[in-house]
CSV table of N, CA and C in Angstrom, one decimal:
chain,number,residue,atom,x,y,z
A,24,UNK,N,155.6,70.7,190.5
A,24,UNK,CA,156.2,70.2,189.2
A,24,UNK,C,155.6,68.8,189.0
A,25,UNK,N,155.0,68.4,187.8
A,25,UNK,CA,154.7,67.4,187.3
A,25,UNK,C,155.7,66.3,186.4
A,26,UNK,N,155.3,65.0,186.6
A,26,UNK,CA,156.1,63.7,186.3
A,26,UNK,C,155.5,63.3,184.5
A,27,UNK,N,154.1,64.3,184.5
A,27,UNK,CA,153.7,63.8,183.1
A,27,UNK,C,154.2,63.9,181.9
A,28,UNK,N,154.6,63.2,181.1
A,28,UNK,CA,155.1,63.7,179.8
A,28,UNK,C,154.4,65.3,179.2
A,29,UNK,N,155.0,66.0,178.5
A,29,UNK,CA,154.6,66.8,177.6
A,29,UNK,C,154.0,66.3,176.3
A,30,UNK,N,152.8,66.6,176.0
A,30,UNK,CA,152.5,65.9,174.9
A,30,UNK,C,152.5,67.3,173.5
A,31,UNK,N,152.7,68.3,173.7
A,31,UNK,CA,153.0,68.9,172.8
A,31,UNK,C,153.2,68.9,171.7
A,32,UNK,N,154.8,68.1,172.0
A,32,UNK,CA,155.7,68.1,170.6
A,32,UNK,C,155.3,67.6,170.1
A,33,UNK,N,154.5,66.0,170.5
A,33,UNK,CA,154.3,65.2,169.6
A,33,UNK,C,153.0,65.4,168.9
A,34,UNK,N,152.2,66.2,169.9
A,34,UNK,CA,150.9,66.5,168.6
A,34,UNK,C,151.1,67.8,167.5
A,35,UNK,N,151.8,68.7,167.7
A,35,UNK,CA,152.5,69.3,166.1
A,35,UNK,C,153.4,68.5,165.6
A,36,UNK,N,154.1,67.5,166.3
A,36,UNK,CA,154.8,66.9,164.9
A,36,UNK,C,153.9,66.1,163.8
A,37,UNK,N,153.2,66.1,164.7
A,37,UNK,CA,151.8,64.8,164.0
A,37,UNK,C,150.8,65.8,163.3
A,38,UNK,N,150.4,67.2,163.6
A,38,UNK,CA,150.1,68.2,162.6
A,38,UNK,C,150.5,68.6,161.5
A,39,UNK,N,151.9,68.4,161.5
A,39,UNK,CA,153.3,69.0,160.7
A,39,UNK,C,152.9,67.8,159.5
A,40,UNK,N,152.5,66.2,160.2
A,40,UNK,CA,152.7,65.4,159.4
A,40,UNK,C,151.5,65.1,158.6
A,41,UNK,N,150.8,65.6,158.9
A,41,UNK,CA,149.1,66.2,158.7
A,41,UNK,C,149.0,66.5,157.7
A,42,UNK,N,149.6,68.0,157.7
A,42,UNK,CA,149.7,69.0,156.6
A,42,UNK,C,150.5,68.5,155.3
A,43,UNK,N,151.4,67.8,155.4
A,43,UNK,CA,152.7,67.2,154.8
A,43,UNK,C,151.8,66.5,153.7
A,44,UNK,N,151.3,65.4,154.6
A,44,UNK,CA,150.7,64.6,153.8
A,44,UNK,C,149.2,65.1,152.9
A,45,UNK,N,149.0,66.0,153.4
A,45,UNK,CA,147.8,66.8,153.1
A,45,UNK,C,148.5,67.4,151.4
A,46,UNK,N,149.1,68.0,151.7
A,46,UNK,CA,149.7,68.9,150.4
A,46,UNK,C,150.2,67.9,149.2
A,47,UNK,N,150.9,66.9,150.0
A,47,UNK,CA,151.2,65.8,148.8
A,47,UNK,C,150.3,65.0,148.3
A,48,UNK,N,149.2,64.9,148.9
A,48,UNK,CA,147.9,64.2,148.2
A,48,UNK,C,147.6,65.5,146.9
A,49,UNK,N,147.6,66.6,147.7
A,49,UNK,CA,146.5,67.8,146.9
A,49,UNK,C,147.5,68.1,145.6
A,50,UNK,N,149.1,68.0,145.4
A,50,UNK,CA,149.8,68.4,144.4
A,50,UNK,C,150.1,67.4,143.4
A,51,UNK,N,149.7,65.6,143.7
A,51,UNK,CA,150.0,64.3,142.9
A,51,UNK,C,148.3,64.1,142.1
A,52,UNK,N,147.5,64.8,143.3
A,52,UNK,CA,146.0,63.9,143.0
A,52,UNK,C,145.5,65.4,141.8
A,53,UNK,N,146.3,66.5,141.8
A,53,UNK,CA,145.4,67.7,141.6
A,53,UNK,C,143.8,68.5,141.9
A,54,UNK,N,143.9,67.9,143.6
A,54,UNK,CA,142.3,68.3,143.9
A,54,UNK,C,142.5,69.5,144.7
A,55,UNK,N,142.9,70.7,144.0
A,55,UNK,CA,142.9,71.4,143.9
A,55,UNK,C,141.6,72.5,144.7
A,56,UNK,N,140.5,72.0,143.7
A,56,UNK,CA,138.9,72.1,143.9
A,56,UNK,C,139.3,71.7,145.6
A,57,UNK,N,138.9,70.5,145.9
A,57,UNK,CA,139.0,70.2,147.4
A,57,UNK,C,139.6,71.1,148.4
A,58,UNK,N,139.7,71.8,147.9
A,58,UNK,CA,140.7,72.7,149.2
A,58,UNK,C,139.1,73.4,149.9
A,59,UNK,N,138.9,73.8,150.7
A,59,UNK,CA,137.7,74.8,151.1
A,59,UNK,C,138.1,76.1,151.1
A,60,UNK,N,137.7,76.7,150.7
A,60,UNK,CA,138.4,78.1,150.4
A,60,UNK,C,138.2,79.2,151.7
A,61,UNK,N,139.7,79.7,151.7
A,61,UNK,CA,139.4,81.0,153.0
A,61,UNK,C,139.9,80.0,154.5
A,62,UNK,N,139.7,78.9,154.2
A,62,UNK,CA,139.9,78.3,155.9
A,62,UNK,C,141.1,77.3,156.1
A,63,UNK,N,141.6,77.0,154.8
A,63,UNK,CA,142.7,76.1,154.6
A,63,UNK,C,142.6,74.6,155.2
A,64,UNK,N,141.4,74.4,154.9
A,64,UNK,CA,140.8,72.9,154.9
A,64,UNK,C,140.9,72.0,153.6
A,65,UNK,N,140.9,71.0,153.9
A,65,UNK,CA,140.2,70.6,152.8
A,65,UNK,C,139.2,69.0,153.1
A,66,UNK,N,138.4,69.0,152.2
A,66,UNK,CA,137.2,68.1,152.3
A,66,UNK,C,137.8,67.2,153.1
A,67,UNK,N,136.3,66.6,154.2
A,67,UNK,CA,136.7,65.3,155.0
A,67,UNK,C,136.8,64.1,154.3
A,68,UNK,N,136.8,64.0,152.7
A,68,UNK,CA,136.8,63.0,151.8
A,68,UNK,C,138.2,62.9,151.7
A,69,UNK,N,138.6,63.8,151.3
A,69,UNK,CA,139.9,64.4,150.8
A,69,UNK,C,140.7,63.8,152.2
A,70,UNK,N,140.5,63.8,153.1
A,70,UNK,CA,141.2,64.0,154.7
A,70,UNK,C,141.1,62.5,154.9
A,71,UNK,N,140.4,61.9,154.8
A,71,UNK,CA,140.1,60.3,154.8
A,71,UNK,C,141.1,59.5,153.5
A,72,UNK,N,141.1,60.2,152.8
A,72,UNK,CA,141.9,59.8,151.3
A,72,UNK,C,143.4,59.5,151.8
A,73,UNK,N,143.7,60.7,152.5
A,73,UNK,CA,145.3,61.1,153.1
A,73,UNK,C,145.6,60.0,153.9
A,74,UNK,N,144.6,59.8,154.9
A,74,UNK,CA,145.1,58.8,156.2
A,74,UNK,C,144.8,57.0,154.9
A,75,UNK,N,144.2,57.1,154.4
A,75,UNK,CA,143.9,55.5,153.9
A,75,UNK,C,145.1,55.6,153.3
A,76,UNK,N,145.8,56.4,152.1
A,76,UNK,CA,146.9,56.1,152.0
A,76,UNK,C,148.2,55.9,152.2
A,77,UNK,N,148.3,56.7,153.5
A,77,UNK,CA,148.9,56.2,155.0
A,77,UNK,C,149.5,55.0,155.1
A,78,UNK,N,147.7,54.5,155.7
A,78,UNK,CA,148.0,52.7,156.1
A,78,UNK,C,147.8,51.8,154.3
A,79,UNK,N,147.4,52.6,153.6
A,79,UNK,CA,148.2,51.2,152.4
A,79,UNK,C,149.6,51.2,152.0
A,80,UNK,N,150.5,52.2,152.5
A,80,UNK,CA,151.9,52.5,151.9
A,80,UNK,C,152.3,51.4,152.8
A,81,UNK,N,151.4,50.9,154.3
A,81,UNK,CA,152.4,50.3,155.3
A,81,UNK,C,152.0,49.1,154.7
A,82,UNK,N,151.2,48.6,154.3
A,82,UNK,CA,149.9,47.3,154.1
A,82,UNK,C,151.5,46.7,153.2
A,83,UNK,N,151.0,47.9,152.4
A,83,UNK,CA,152.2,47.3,150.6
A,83,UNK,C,153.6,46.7,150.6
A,84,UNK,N,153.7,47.5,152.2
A,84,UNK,CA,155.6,47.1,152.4
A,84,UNK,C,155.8,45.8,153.4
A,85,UNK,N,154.3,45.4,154.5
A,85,UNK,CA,154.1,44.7,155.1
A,85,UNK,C,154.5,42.9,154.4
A,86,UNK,N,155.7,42.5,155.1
A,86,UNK,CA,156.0,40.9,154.4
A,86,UNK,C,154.8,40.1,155.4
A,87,UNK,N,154.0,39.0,154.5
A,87,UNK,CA,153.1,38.1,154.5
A,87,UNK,C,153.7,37.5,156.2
A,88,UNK,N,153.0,37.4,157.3
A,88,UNK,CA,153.6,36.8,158.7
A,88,UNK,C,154.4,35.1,158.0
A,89,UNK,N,155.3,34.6,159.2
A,89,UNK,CA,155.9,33.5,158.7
A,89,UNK,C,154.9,31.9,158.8
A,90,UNK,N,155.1,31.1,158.3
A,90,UNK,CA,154.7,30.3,158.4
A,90,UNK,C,154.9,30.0,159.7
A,91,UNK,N,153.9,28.4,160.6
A,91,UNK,CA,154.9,28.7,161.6
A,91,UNK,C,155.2,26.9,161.8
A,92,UNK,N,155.1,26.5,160.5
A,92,UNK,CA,155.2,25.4,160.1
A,92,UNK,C,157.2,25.3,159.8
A,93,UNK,N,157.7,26.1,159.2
A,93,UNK,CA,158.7,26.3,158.7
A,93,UNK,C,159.6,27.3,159.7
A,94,UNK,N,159.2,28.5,160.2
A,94,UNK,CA,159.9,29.0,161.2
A,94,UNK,C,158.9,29.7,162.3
A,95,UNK,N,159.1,28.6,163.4
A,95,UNK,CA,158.5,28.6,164.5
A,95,UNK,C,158.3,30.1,165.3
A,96,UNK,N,159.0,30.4,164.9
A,96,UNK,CA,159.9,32.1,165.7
A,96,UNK,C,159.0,33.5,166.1
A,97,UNK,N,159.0,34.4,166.6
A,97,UNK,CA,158.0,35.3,166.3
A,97,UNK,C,158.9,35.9,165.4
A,98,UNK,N,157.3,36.6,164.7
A,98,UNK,CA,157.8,37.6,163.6
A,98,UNK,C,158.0,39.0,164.0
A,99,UNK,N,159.0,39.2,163.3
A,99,UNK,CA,160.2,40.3,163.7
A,99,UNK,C,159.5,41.6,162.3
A,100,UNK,N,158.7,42.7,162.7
A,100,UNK,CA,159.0,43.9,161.7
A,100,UNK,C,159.9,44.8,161.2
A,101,UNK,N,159.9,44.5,160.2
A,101,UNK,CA,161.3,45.2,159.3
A,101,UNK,C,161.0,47.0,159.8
A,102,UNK,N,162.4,47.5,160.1
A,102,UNK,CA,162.5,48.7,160.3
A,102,UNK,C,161.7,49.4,159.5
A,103,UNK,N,161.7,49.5,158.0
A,103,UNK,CA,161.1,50.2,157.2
A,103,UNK,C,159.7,50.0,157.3
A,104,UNK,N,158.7,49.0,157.7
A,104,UNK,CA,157.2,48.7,158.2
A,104,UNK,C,157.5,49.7,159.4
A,105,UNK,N,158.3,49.3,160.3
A,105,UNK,CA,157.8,50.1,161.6
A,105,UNK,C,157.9,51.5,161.7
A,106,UNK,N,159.0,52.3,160.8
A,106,UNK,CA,158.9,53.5,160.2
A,106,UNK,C,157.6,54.0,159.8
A,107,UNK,N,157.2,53.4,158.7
A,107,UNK,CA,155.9,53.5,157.7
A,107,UNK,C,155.1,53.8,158.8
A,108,UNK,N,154.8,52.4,159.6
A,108,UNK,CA,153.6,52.5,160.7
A,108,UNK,C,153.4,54.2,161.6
A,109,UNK,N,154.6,54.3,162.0
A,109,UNK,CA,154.7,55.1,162.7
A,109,UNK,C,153.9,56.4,162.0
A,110,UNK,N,154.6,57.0,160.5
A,110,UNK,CA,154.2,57.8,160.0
A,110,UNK,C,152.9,57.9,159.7
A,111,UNK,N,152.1,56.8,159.7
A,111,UNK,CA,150.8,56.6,159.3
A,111,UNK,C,149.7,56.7,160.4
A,112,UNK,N,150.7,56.5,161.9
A,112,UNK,CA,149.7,57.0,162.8
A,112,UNK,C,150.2,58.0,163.1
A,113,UNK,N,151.1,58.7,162.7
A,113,UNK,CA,151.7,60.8,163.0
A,113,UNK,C,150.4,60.9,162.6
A,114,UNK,N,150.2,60.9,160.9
A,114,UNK,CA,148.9,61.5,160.5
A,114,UNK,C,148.1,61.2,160.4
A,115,UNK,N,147.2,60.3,160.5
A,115,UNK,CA,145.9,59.8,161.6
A,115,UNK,C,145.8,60.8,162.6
A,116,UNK,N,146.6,60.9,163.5
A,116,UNK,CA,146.4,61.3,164.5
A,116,UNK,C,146.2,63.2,164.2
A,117,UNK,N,147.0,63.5,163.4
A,117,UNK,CA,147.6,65.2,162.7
A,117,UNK,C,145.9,65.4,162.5
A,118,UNK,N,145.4,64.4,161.9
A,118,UNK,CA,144.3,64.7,161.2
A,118,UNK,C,142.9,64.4,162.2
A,119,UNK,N,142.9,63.9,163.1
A,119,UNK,CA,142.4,64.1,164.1
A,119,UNK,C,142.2,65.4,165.2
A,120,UNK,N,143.5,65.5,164.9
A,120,UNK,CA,144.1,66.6,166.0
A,120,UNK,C,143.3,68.3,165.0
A,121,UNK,N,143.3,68.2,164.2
A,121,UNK,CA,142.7,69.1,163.1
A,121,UNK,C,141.3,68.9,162.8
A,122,UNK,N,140.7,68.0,163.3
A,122,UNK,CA,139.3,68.1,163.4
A,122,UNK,C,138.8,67.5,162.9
A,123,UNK,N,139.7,66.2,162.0
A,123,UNK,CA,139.0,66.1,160.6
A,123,UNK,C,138.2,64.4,161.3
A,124,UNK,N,137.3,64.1,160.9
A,124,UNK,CA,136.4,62.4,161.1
A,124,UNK,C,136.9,61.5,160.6
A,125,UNK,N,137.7,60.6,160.5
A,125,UNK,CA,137.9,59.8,159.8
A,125,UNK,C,137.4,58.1,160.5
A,126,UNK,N,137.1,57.7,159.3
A,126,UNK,CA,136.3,55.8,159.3
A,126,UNK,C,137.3,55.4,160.8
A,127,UNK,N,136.6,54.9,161.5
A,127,UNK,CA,137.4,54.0,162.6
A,127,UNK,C,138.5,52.9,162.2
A,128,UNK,N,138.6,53.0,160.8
A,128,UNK,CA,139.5,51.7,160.5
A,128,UNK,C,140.9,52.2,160.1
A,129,UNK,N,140.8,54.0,160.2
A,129,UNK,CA,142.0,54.4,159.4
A,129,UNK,C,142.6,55.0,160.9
A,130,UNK,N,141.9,54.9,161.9
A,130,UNK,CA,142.4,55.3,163.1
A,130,UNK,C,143.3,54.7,163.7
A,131,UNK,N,144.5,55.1,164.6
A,131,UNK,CA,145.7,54.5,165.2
A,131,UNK,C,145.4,53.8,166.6
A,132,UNK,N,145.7,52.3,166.5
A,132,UNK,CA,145.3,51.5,167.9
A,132,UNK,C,145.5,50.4,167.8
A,133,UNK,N,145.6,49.6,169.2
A,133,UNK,CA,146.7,48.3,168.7
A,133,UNK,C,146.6,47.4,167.8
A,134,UNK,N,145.1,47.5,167.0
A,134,UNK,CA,144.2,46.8,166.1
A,134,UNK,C,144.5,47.5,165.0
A,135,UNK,N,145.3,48.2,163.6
A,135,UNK,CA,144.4,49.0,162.8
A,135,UNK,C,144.5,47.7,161.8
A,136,UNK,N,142.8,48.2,161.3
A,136,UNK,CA,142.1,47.4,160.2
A,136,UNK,C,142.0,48.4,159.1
A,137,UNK,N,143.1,48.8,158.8
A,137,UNK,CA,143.2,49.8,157.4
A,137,UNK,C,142.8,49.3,156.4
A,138,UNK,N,142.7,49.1,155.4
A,138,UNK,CA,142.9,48.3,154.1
A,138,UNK,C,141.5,48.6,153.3
């Protein structure tokens, strides 16, 4: 018997979030076209489009860090950023996990340079 986590669940949840986000780009943006036909792909353009708007939903909700002139303190992320974050590396990662290339900047790591 092994002590390792199962990583399973969490890479179909992160598939699930993959596709999720996949379909809601393809039914707001109507790229339609973009789908690859017969394989249920769609373009690595299209696939890169999904994850960038990912990390700009987090970018947009992200409050400016504090001064540290005025409040010395560490800065504390609002539940709703760290939600966002989270969802934005499910599908980074969904979309990885699916084969797809995406820019190193839209990738999940303790650094992401999304934007």
């Amino acid at each position: 018997m092994t002590t390792e986590p199962e990583r399973e669940p969490v890479d179909v949840a992160d598939v699930h979030a993959a596709h999720a986000a996949i379909d809601a780009y393809l039914r707001r943006t109507d790229s339609a076209p973009e789908r690859l036909p017969g394989r249920g792909r769609v373009a690595d353009g299209v696939a890169e489009a999904v994850a960038r708007e990912a990390w700009d939903s987090v970018i947009a909700i992200t409050p400016p860090p504090p001064d540290p002139a005025t409040d010395p303190g560490p800065a504390v992320e609002p539940p709703e950023v760290a939600e966002r974050r989270a969802e934005a590396m499910a599908i980074a990662r969904g979309l990885q996990l699916l084969g797809y290339r995406l820019d190193e900047t839209l990738l999940p790591g303790p650094d992401i340079a999304a934007g």
